[in-house]
Amino acid sequence: MEFAEHIKTANVEDVVLRQPLQPPSRGTLCITGHHLLFSDREESDSRQVLLLLRNIDAIEKRMSGSSGTITMKCKDLRVLQLDIPGMEQCLNIAHSIETLSCLDCVSAMYPFFYRPVDLSLPEQWGLSSPEMHYSQMKELYEKWRLSTVNRDYSVCPSYPPAVIVPKSIDDDTLKKAAKFRQGGRFPVLCYYHKKNGMVIMRSSQPLLGANRKRCKEDELLLQAVIEGSDKGYIIDTRSMQQAQQARMTGGGFESKSFYDRWKRFHRQMERGKALQESLIKLVEACGDESNNMDRWLSKLENSKWLSHVQNALSTAGLLVECVERDGHSVLVHGSEGTDCSLLISTLAQLIMDPCCRTMEGFLGLLEREWIQARHPFQQRCAHSAYSHARLQQESPVFLLLLDCVWQLWRQFPLALGFSEALLLRLATEVYASDYGTFLCNSDQERCALEVKERTHCLFRALLRPTERDYYSNPLYERTELAIWPSVHPQSLQLWKGYFLRWTQQVRHLEEAQEEIRNMVIEWGKLARS
Amino acid sequence: MLLYIMEFAELIKTPRVDGVVLHRPFMPTVEGTLCLTGHHLILSSRQDNTEELWLLHSNIDSIEKRFVGSLGHITVKCKDLRVIQLEITGMEECLNIASSIEALSTLDLVSLMYPFFYRPMFEVIEDGWNSFLPQNAFKDLESMTDEWRLSEVNKDFSLCPSYPPLVAVPKDFDDETLKKVATFRHGGRFPVLSYYHKKNGMVMMRAGQPLTGTNGRRCKEDEKLINATLRPGKRGYIIDTRAINVAQQAKARGGGFELEANYPQWRRIHKAIERYNVLQESLIKLVEACNDQSHSMDRWLSKLEASNWQTNVKEILTTACLAAQCIDREGASVLVHGTEGTDSTLQVTSLAQIILDPGCRTVKGFQSLVEREWLQAGHPFQQRCAQSAFSNSKPRHEAPVFLLFLDCVWQILRQFPCSFEFNESFLVLLFEHAYASQFGTFLGNSAAERARLCLPEKTVSLWSWVNRPQELERLTNPLYEPNSLVIWPSVAPQSLLLWEGVFLRWNRSSKCLDEAYEEMVHIIEYNKELQTKVNSLRRQLAQLETEDPLLHTP
């Protein structure tokens, strides 16, 4: 195997492993192509640690005398330490971890090798497809159609082969509209609000450029969206100034003169590098051991993470207000339409639509809005908060989404069918996984690499009965109402379950939740017998 | 009594106004009739004659009035941090109401307070005034050790006005010695037993500061008294709740600290816990931050930081952990004091007991702790809780010392959600009643004052009301599982949260959280029910099996 050349020392005896919340243990360390395996020699209460190398964000090595210490900082924010006897062995291990943890080749990644005995490769990958989704939404038939204009990914490489568009717009018009939008991401339907027939559309920015080009087809397409209504809203996730500057690089925004029935709001949302830096600062603050309250609170403030959470939730709130309260359709976009647009359209759907709040509903929503609509997971999640590597495309947009969902869950503990444990699992899987769900940057790439044929799907695995029990919310009671989150700064909290997961006190809370969960399971068993 | 009622009548110029509109957080606006009585502000809507609002004047911290034309707006800010608005038509009525509220809410005379007028509408099953007598607590101690005795040296409160009539002291010390020691300690607060750690026989004592003064006065009896609590060859710890420089400065005013030379068997540790005005200002700033409407995350976090409240919580918890650590892990006895020994000292000794003693984590045990370590130990509740966060008057003796203690308990409860028999509501209830109550429990500043006021005869105890099944049910933690271990809370700043249940209680709707809580209670109760059913079925099955041996042979 090609991995072998990176592994000079596969086994080391007498290694001491230190990990949070547990006493240090001594045992054997093995390195394989994808894993770091540690097992201690205790006869009775034997412990094993199996860590995906992909989960390791950064390592530090320190030599003292003839032994060495490797500190591994993981993408799930855990910090592990290995004390390894023998300098050469230690260097070899460190080198293997460094190389194997950031292999670039997708097809060499673990999901392609993961073959659990109790699971055969799926007939159907994923929970649904645009076709199935459309066929289940009878309300759409009258005014909307499923277009396969992108069946070979030529119109928009980042869209799935089938998308939902207004019935009156033919594929030629779509092709022309696509040329007018960055990356070909022409406006498509992402949510239909059954209560009033209004919709959420998303796209990328229009390519006006400095000389204010226009595109009749794009205007027609948007016109068709609000047919029969007096107006629509556009939520641009950039500030007015940023949107204007985008014209210099060929982008822009929908001007009033050509889109006169659309009212535009600008809401600046942080993205890209700024978000990644915010995460790095937050994690650094959480790991601060100075035991000083002022320092902690100013570092927390300084990281701006909670401001980003607040901003995302309030922009989603604006979107919901337009659709649910004001009764108008909305188009959402920023620049590329693959980050903030997805974030707020997902949150808005959770707030409005009770179907998205069950476990299947939520995973289905993630599949539609993030996997099919293409969030570039591989680029965004290549590194997490500890990496020293120069930032490229990394950005914790998906993590920010999970944090916002957690805030919703905290404010409405009965309304969501899943628990915090699911959010934590997703936050871990998105950075390093046995499953193929978060591999690649788009549907097209996934097809090229046969991800759907050769890997397991996380969402399907999570819906198996045992897993489902574990991740469901015992307190869940469906409500048809919109769940309007409070976005007052005082109402938002740090997501301790994730950011302080490896500290003692969070553990006690987990135990309490575990207790309730066990009771419910017990209850279910008793009720059946 | 009639005289008092006459006095109230003088203060109430307009006892009744119709058409008053009431605005409250997260509740619909109500219009109704406003009535002022000697102790209450009552608003009842005219439709069904029910009272929409029944507010003790003593709960009112400050009021503001404002006029728009002849429509007056009165903003009432309560000590429990609630803010309500009244709209009153007619300038004269409004002014009269406002001045009556101002006068009635700041009555100074204790004997005019509502608890003296309140007659319980419930049956008292167990008189709370007798629930936690020192002699009963001492019986428990006697069962564990014979090294202590209950002294009556303070029976007429002459030796130490802030101590109860009975205190536990080392057996070998007679009352004469205690009298000498009392002259050497601030306010006569000679070292007394606060807690006996059954596991290893170590003790925690508390006292006032020693009066060494600038020329290093010493008192042999004091030295002997505290040395008597040490095991042979063992050292003890003195935890001084003041920073070393504050303790140094105290010498100039006659106070001081235990010098190494005179107390060679004791190691002194200084911890800086804030007191008085500093705490009161911290509370005022925090509440102001919580009510900030600016929507800016940065602003909120900086204001939270600037209030220093969380820092105070952390310092108190850290010191309590230190005391508990000395006792449980180091196997050493501890003496805690600050200046007077009635504020930060009690925070530390009572929290240390919560950490160490599972008994203090039950409903009754916690009541007993509050009674022992706060009420009888002489925390001046009336002075400290005279005003809360909204008051405009200059703070004198006010300080949220007890609220900070409750906040610290809440932090531990949150970190160990299954180890406490009571829930957050119980803590909130104690906060409310410490500031304004129909019960006499928190009146007065010491046992001596309470005795003078004849509170047990003339008022009802809060514990009489709380310890009834229907109240207990509301205050009990459904997740409780007795945990006999010492519980060590994390005091890392990241682990400490703002106590939303008090500070954001009126800023956010708690409807969804309450529903979730109820659902959880429901699940747990149903679970218990089914468990019982399963057990009885199992018993039946076992019985059938023994009765019918054929069942075993297929």
Short mmCIF file of C-alpha atoms in Angstrom, two decimals, chain B residues 8-401:
data_model
loop_
_atom_site.label_atom_id
_atom_site.label_comp_id
_atom_site.label_asym_id
_atom_site.label_seq_id
_atom_site.Cartn_x
_atom_site.Cartn_y
_atom_site.Cartn_z
CA PHE B 8 -50.22 54.03 57.29
CA ALA B 9 -53.46 55.84 56.56
CA GLU B 10 -51.66 59.14 56.82
CA LEU B 11 -49.20 58.06 54.17
CA ILE B 12 -51.90 56.95 51.76
CA LYS B 13 -53.40 60.05 50.21
CA THR B 14 -55.20 58.28 47.42
CA PRO B 15 -55.99 54.69 48.37
CA ARG B 16 -57.71 53.80 45.13
CA VAL B 17 -57.51 54.77 41.46
CA ASP B 18 -59.55 53.35 38.62
CA GLY B 19 -58.45 52.83 35.04
CA VAL B 20 -54.81 52.12 35.77
CA VAL B 21 -52.92 50.27 33.04
CA LEU B 22 -50.28 47.78 34.08
CA HIS B 23 -47.38 46.69 31.84
CA ARG B 24 -45.26 43.74 32.90
CA PRO B 25 -42.56 41.77 31.13
CA PHE B 26 -43.93 38.84 29.09
CA MET B 27 -47.51 39.26 30.27
CA PRO B 28 -50.45 40.91 28.61
CA THR B 29 -51.26 44.50 29.53
CA VAL B 30 -54.04 44.77 32.11
CA GLU B 31 -56.34 47.62 32.99
CA GLY B 32 -57.85 47.78 36.44
CA THR B 33 -58.18 49.41 39.79
CA LEU B 34 -55.09 50.21 41.76
CA CYS B 35 -55.34 50.00 45.55
CA LEU B 36 -52.73 50.93 48.07
CA THR B 37 -52.80 49.34 51.51
CA GLY B 38 -50.31 49.68 54.30
CA HIS B 39 -48.14 46.93 52.89
CA HIS B 40 -49.30 46.14 49.39
CA LEU B 41 -49.78 47.60 46.00
CA ILE B 42 -52.70 45.75 44.45
CA LEU B 43 -54.08 45.92 40.95
CA SER B 44 -57.28 44.11 40.13
CA SER B 45 -58.95 44.13 36.76
CA ARG B 46 -62.57 45.06 37.00
CA GLN B 47 -63.87 42.17 34.91
CA ASP B 48 -63.61 39.18 37.19
CA ASN B 49 -62.43 40.82 40.38
CA THR B 50 -59.21 38.84 40.50
CA GLU B 51 -55.98 40.45 41.59
CA GLU B 52 -53.56 40.76 38.74
CA LEU B 53 -50.79 42.15 40.87
CA TRP B 54 -50.11 41.90 44.56
CA LEU B 55 -46.81 43.53 45.35
CA LEU B 56 -45.23 44.10 48.77
CA HIS B 57 -44.12 47.69 49.22
CA SER B 58 -40.98 46.37 50.80
CA ASN B 59 -40.17 44.69 47.48
CA ILE B 60 -40.01 48.09 45.75
CA ASP B 61 -36.47 49.32 45.30
CA SER B 62 -37.14 52.57 43.49
CA ILE B 63 -39.78 54.33 41.47
CA GLU B 64 -39.67 56.85 38.67
CA LYS B 65 -42.50 59.07 37.51
CA ARG B 66 -42.96 60.83 34.23
CA PHE B 67 -45.82 62.79 32.71
CA VAL B 68 -47.10 62.99 29.18
CA GLY B 69 -49.84 65.59 29.38
CA SER B 70 -52.04 64.50 32.24
CA LEU B 71 -51.12 60.84 31.82
CA GLY B 72 -48.65 59.77 34.43
CA HIS B 73 -46.24 56.87 34.06
CA ILE B 74 -44.83 55.26 37.16
CA THR B 75 -42.01 52.79 36.70
CA VAL B 76 -41.70 50.48 39.68
CA LYS B 77 -38.37 48.70 40.02
CA CYS B 78 -38.43 45.80 42.43
CA LYS B 79 -35.78 44.24 44.59
CA ASP B 80 -36.36 40.93 42.83
CA LEU B 81 -35.20 42.80 39.69
CA ARG B 82 -38.63 42.93 38.05
CA VAL B 83 -39.61 46.21 36.40
CA ILE B 84 -43.27 47.12 35.94
CA GLN B 85 -45.02 50.19 34.59
CA LEU B 86 -48.25 51.81 35.74
CA GLU B 87 -50.14 54.34 33.67
CA ILE B 88 -52.36 56.58 35.76
CA THR B 89 -54.66 59.28 34.40
CA GLY B 90 -54.73 62.47 36.41
CA MET B 91 -51.67 64.25 37.59
CA GLU B 92 -52.77 64.57 41.20
CA GLU B 93 -53.68 60.92 41.55
CA CYS B 94 -50.41 59.91 40.02
CA LEU B 95 -48.36 62.15 42.28
CA ASN B 96 -50.24 60.93 45.32
CA ILE B 97 -49.73 57.31 44.41
CA ALA B 98 -46.07 57.85 43.69
CA SER B 99 -45.37 59.64 46.94
CA SER B 100 -47.31 57.01 48.92
CA ILE B 101 -45.33 54.22 47.34
CA GLU B 102 -42.10 56.04 48.05
CA ALA B 103 -43.00 56.55 51.68
CA LEU B 104 -44.40 53.07 52.27
CA SER B 105 -41.55 51.25 50.55
CA THR B 106 -38.90 52.93 52.67
CA LEU B 107 -40.41 52.60 56.14
CA ASP B 108 -37.51 52.01 58.48
CA LEU B 109 -39.24 50.71 61.55
CA VAL B 110 -38.93 46.92 61.67
CA SER B 111 -42.02 46.44 63.79
CA LEU B 112 -44.11 48.04 61.04
CA MET B 113 -43.03 45.46 58.50
CA TYR B 114 -45.54 43.17 56.92
CA PRO B 115 -44.48 39.94 58.65
CA PHE B 116 -45.93 41.38 61.87
CA PHE B 117 -49.30 41.74 60.20
CA TYR B 118 -49.33 38.64 58.09
CA ARG B 119 -51.60 35.78 59.18
CA PRO B 120 -50.97 32.48 57.44
CA MET B 121 -53.72 31.17 55.18
CA PHE B 122 -52.27 27.68 55.41
CA GLU B 123 -52.03 25.12 58.14
CA VAL B 124 -48.67 25.12 59.85
CA ILE B 125 -47.64 21.48 60.09
CA GLU B 126 -44.26 22.08 61.58
CA ASP B 127 -43.35 25.43 63.13
CA GLY B 128 -40.25 26.56 61.29
CA TRP B 129 -39.08 28.58 64.26
CA ASN B 130 -38.40 25.31 66.07
CA SER B 131 -37.09 23.32 63.14
CA PHE B 132 -33.43 24.19 63.48
CA LEU B 133 -32.59 24.81 67.11
CA PRO B 134 -28.86 24.83 67.97
CA GLN B 135 -29.36 22.21 70.66
CA ASN B 136 -30.71 19.77 68.07
CA ALA B 137 -27.83 20.40 65.69
CA PHE B 138 -25.51 19.79 68.61
CA LYS B 139 -27.03 16.38 69.26
CA ASP B 140 -25.79 15.28 65.84
CA LEU B 141 -22.33 16.55 66.71
CA GLU B 142 -22.37 14.71 70.02
CA SER B 143 -23.02 11.47 68.23
CA MET B 144 -19.78 11.94 66.29
CA THR B 145 -17.39 13.42 68.83
CA ASP B 146 -17.15 14.31 72.50
CA GLU B 147 -14.52 17.01 72.04
CA TRP B 148 -17.00 19.86 71.88
CA ARG B 149 -19.50 21.38 74.25
CA LEU B 150 -22.38 23.78 73.90
CA SER B 151 -21.65 26.97 75.85
CA GLU B 152 -24.28 29.30 77.23
CA VAL B 153 -21.78 32.06 77.86
CA ASN B 154 -23.63 34.31 75.40
CA LYS B 155 -27.13 33.53 76.65
CA ASP B 156 -27.97 37.21 77.21
CA PHE B 157 -26.06 38.33 74.09
CA SER B 158 -23.73 40.41 76.22
CA LEU B 159 -20.47 38.76 75.27
CA CYS B 160 -21.07 38.85 71.53
CA PRO B 161 -24.15 40.70 70.31
CA SER B 162 -24.07 39.03 66.91
CA TYR B 163 -23.79 35.42 68.16
CA PRO B 164 -26.70 33.18 69.14
CA PRO B 165 -27.19 32.27 72.82
CA LEU B 166 -25.65 28.83 72.30
CA VAL B 167 -22.35 28.15 70.54
CA ALA B 168 -20.16 25.07 70.20
CA VAL B 169 -16.63 25.41 71.59
CA PRO B 170 -13.80 22.99 72.52
CA LYS B 171 -14.77 21.03 75.59
CA ASP B 172 -11.80 21.97 77.72
CA PHE B 173 -12.42 25.68 77.61
CA ASP B 174 -14.57 27.20 80.31
CA ASP B 175 -16.73 30.24 79.88
CA GLU B 176 -14.26 32.50 81.68
CA THR B 177 -11.64 31.77 79.07
CA LEU B 178 -14.14 32.40 76.32
CA LYS B 179 -14.88 35.81 77.80
CA LYS B 180 -11.21 36.70 77.59
CA VAL B 181 -10.96 35.47 74.02
CA ALA B 182 -14.04 37.48 73.07
CA THR B 183 -12.33 40.73 74.07
CA PHE B 184 -9.55 39.88 71.61
CA ARG B 185 -11.83 39.34 68.61
CA HIS B 186 -13.74 41.90 66.53
CA GLY B 187 -17.30 42.31 67.79
CA GLY B 188 -16.61 39.68 70.44
CA ARG B 189 -16.76 36.98 67.80
CA PHE B 190 -14.47 34.42 69.41
CA PRO B 191 -13.70 31.26 67.37
CA VAL B 192 -16.64 28.85 67.35
CA LEU B 193 -17.32 25.59 65.58
CA SER B 194 -18.84 25.93 62.16
CA TYR B 195 -18.44 22.41 60.78
CA TYR B 196 -17.19 19.02 61.89
CA HIS B 197 -15.92 16.75 59.09
CA LYS B 198 -17.01 13.30 60.11
CA LYS B 199 -14.68 11.54 57.68
CA ASN B 200 -11.48 12.62 59.42
CA GLY B 201 -12.55 14.57 62.50
CA MET B 202 -11.23 17.87 61.15
CA VAL B 203 -13.12 21.05 61.93
CA MET B 204 -13.86 24.44 60.43
CA MET B 205 -14.17 27.37 62.79
CA ARG B 206 -15.06 30.99 62.22
CA ALA B 207 -14.40 34.19 64.10
CA GLY B 208 -13.92 37.95 63.82
CA GLN B 209 -10.43 39.35 63.18
CA PRO B 210 -8.02 39.32 66.13
CA LEU B 211 -7.55 42.77 67.67
CA THR B 212 -3.77 42.85 67.53
CA GLY B 213 -3.54 46.54 66.66
CA THR B 214 -0.30 48.22 65.62
CA ASN B 215 1.72 46.97 68.56
CA GLY B 216 0.96 43.31 68.05
CA ARG B 217 -1.19 42.59 71.09
CA ARG B 218 -1.60 38.89 71.78
CA CYS B 219 -4.04 36.77 73.72
CA LYS B 220 -2.78 33.46 75.11
CA GLU B 221 -6.31 32.16 75.60
CA ASP B 222 -7.14 32.76 71.95
CA GLU B 223 -4.01 30.87 70.89
CA LYS B 224 -4.83 27.98 73.21
CA LEU B 225 -8.43 27.86 72.08
CA ILE B 226 -7.70 27.38 68.45
CA ASN B 227 -4.68 25.14 69.09
CA ALA B 228 -6.97 22.81 70.99
CA THR B 229 -8.63 21.86 67.73
CA LEU B 230 -5.38 20.57 66.21
CA ARG B 231 -4.28 16.95 66.27
CA PRO B 232 -0.84 16.39 67.83
CA GLY B 233 1.90 17.34 65.37
CA LYS B 234 -0.57 18.63 62.78
CA ARG B 235 -0.80 22.15 61.40
CA GLY B 236 -3.97 24.08 60.74
CA TYR B 237 -4.88 26.72 58.21
CA ILE B 238 -6.20 30.21 58.84
CA ILE B 239 -8.06 31.53 55.83
CA ASP B 240 -8.22 35.31 55.95
CA THR B 241 -10.77 36.54 53.40
CA ARG B 242 -8.88 39.82 52.96
CA ALA B 243 -5.85 40.55 50.82
CA ILE B 244 -2.67 40.84 52.88
CA ASN B 245 -2.46 44.62 52.46
CA VAL B 246 -6.07 45.07 53.58
CA ALA B 247 -5.31 42.95 56.63
CA GLN B 248 -2.19 45.05 57.31
CA GLN B 249 -4.19 48.24 57.09
CA ALA B 250 -6.72 46.86 59.56
CA LYS B 251 -4.03 47.00 62.26
CA ALA B 252 -4.18 50.77 62.26
CA ARG B 253 -7.83 50.56 63.29
CA GLY B 254 -7.17 48.06 66.05
CA GLY B 255 -7.72 44.92 64.01
CA GLY B 256 -5.15 42.65 62.43
CA PHE B 257 -4.31 39.04 61.82
CA GLU B 258 -2.67 36.10 63.58
CA LEU B 259 1.11 36.56 63.61
CA GLU B 260 3.23 33.51 62.78
CA ALA B 261 5.26 34.06 65.93
CA ASN B 262 2.23 33.63 68.17
CA TYR B 263 0.45 30.97 66.11
CA PRO B 264 3.35 28.77 64.92
CA GLN B 265 1.09 25.80 64.28
CA TRP B 266 -1.08 27.69 61.81
CA ARG B 267 -0.45 28.64 58.22
CA ARG B 268 -2.22 31.80 57.14
CA ILE B 269 -3.62 32.18 53.63
CA HIS B 270 -4.97 35.47 52.37
CA LYS B 271 -7.73 35.54 49.76
CA ALA B 272 -9.23 38.75 48.45
CA ILE B 273 -13.03 38.60 48.61
CA GLU B 274 -14.75 41.91 47.94
CA ARG B 275 -17.11 43.46 50.45
CA TYR B 276 -19.76 46.15 51.01
CA ASN B 277 -19.98 48.93 48.44
CA VAL B 278 -17.83 47.17 45.93
CA LEU B 279 -20.25 44.26 45.82
CA GLN B 280 -23.29 46.50 45.76
CA GLU B 281 -21.83 48.43 42.81
CA SER B 282 -21.01 45.19 41.09
CA LEU B 283 -24.65 44.14 41.38
CA ILE B 284 -25.90 47.51 40.14
CA LYS B 285 -23.62 47.34 37.11
CA LEU B 286 -24.57 43.76 36.34
CA VAL B 287 -28.29 44.46 36.45
CA GLU B 288 -27.79 47.53 34.31
CA ALA B 289 -25.90 45.38 31.78
CA CYS B 290 -28.64 42.74 31.80
CA ASN B 291 -31.25 45.37 30.99
CA ASP B 292 -29.20 46.94 28.23
CA GLN B 293 -31.27 46.97 25.07
CA SER B 294 -28.48 47.87 22.65
CA HIS B 295 -28.33 44.53 20.82
CA SER B 296 -24.58 44.67 20.62
CA MET B 297 -22.78 41.51 21.64
CA ASP B 298 -19.52 43.32 22.32
CA ARG B 299 -21.21 45.85 24.51
CA TRP B 300 -22.95 43.16 26.52
CA LEU B 301 -19.80 41.16 27.07
CA SER B 302 -17.77 44.21 28.07
CA LYS B 303 -20.44 45.37 30.45
CA LEU B 304 -20.66 41.90 31.95
CA GLU B 305 -16.92 41.94 32.40
CA ALA B 306 -16.91 45.47 33.81
CA SER B 307 -19.50 44.57 36.43
CA ASN B 308 -17.00 42.12 37.96
CA TRP B 309 -19.87 40.02 39.26
CA GLN B 310 -18.57 36.79 37.79
CA THR B 311 -15.13 37.54 39.21
CA ASN B 312 -16.71 37.85 42.65
CA VAL B 313 -18.47 34.53 42.19
CA LYS B 314 -15.21 32.92 41.17
CA GLU B 315 -13.21 34.32 44.09
CA ILE B 316 -15.77 33.19 46.65
CA LEU B 317 -16.02 29.71 45.17
CA THR B 318 -12.26 29.41 44.94
CA THR B 319 -11.84 30.33 48.60
CA ALA B 320 -14.56 27.88 49.63
CA CYS B 321 -12.83 25.13 47.64
CA LEU B 322 -9.58 26.01 49.36
CA ALA B 323 -11.18 25.64 52.80
CA ALA B 324 -12.77 22.35 51.78
CA GLN B 325 -9.46 21.14 50.37
CA CYS B 326 -7.58 21.90 53.58
CA ILE B 327 -10.11 19.88 55.55
CA ASP B 328 -10.75 16.94 53.23
CA ARG B 329 -7.50 16.51 51.33
CA GLU B 330 -4.90 17.95 53.72
CA GLY B 331 -6.63 16.61 56.82
CA ALA B 332 -6.17 19.92 58.59
CA SER B 333 -8.45 22.08 60.67
CA VAL B 334 -9.37 25.51 59.40
CA LEU B 335 -10.21 28.88 60.93
CA VAL B 336 -11.94 31.37 58.64
CA HIS B 337 -12.29 35.07 59.23
CA GLY B 338 -12.18 38.44 57.52
CA THR B 339 -12.89 41.62 59.41
CA GLU B 340 -16.21 41.28 61.23
CA GLY B 341 -16.70 37.66 60.30
CA THR B 342 -20.31 38.20 59.27
CA ASP B 343 -20.06 38.34 55.47
CA SER B 344 -17.30 36.80 53.36
CA THR B 345 -16.50 34.47 56.26
CA LEU B 346 -19.99 33.01 56.13
CA GLN B 347 -19.89 32.70 52.34
CA VAL B 348 -16.77 30.59 52.65
CA THR B 349 -17.84 28.42 55.59
CA SER B 350 -21.29 27.69 54.18
CA LEU B 351 -20.08 26.91 50.65
CA ALA B 352 -17.34 24.67 51.99
CA GLN B 353 -20.03 22.67 53.77
CA ILE B 354 -22.03 22.30 50.58
CA ILE B 355 -18.93 20.89 48.94
CA LEU B 356 -18.03 18.58 51.81
CA ASP B 357 -21.29 17.52 53.41
CA PRO B 358 -23.97 15.71 51.40
CA GLY B 359 -26.40 16.53 54.21
CA CYS B 360 -26.29 20.22 53.23
CA ARG B 361 -27.46 19.35 49.74
CA THR B 362 -30.89 18.20 50.86
CA VAL B 363 -33.81 20.61 51.22
CA LYS B 364 -33.85 20.41 55.00
CA GLY B 365 -30.10 20.33 55.24
CA PHE B 366 -29.79 23.48 53.19
CA GLN B 367 -32.39 25.26 55.30
CA SER B 368 -30.48 24.21 58.35
CA LEU B 369 -27.27 25.54 56.79
CA VAL B 370 -28.85 28.91 56.07
CA GLU B 371 -30.23 29.00 59.60
CA ARG B 372 -26.88 28.04 61.22
CA GLU B 373 -24.37 29.81 59.06
CA TRP B 374 -26.31 32.92 58.13
CA LEU B 375 -29.17 33.70 60.45
CA GLN B 376 -27.78 32.53 63.77
CA ALA B 377 -24.21 33.32 62.78
CA GLY B 378 -25.24 36.95 62.59
CA HIS B 379 -25.28 38.01 58.97
CA PRO B 380 -26.99 41.43 59.15
CA PHE B 381 -29.74 40.66 56.63
CA GLN B 382 -31.75 43.76 57.30
CA GLN B 383 -28.85 46.08 56.60
CA ARG B 384 -27.46 44.13 53.67
CA CYS B 385 -30.76 43.66 51.89
CA ALA B 386 -32.33 47.06 52.57
CA GLN B 387 -31.83 48.03 48.94
CA SER B 388 -31.17 46.07 45.78
CA ALA B 389 -29.81 46.97 42.33
CA PHE B 390 -32.15 49.81 41.38
CA SER B 391 -31.90 52.02 44.42
CA ASN B 392 -30.87 55.62 43.87
CA SER B 393 -30.03 56.26 47.48
CA LYS B 394 -26.43 56.12 48.53
CA PRO B 395 -25.60 52.61 49.72
CA ARG B 396 -24.78 52.42 53.41
CA HIS B 397 -24.58 48.86 54.62
CA GLU B 398 -26.18 47.25 51.60
CA ALA B 399 -24.32 44.41 49.91
CA PRO B 400 -25.54 41.36 47.98
CA VAL B 401 -23.48 38.99 50.12
#
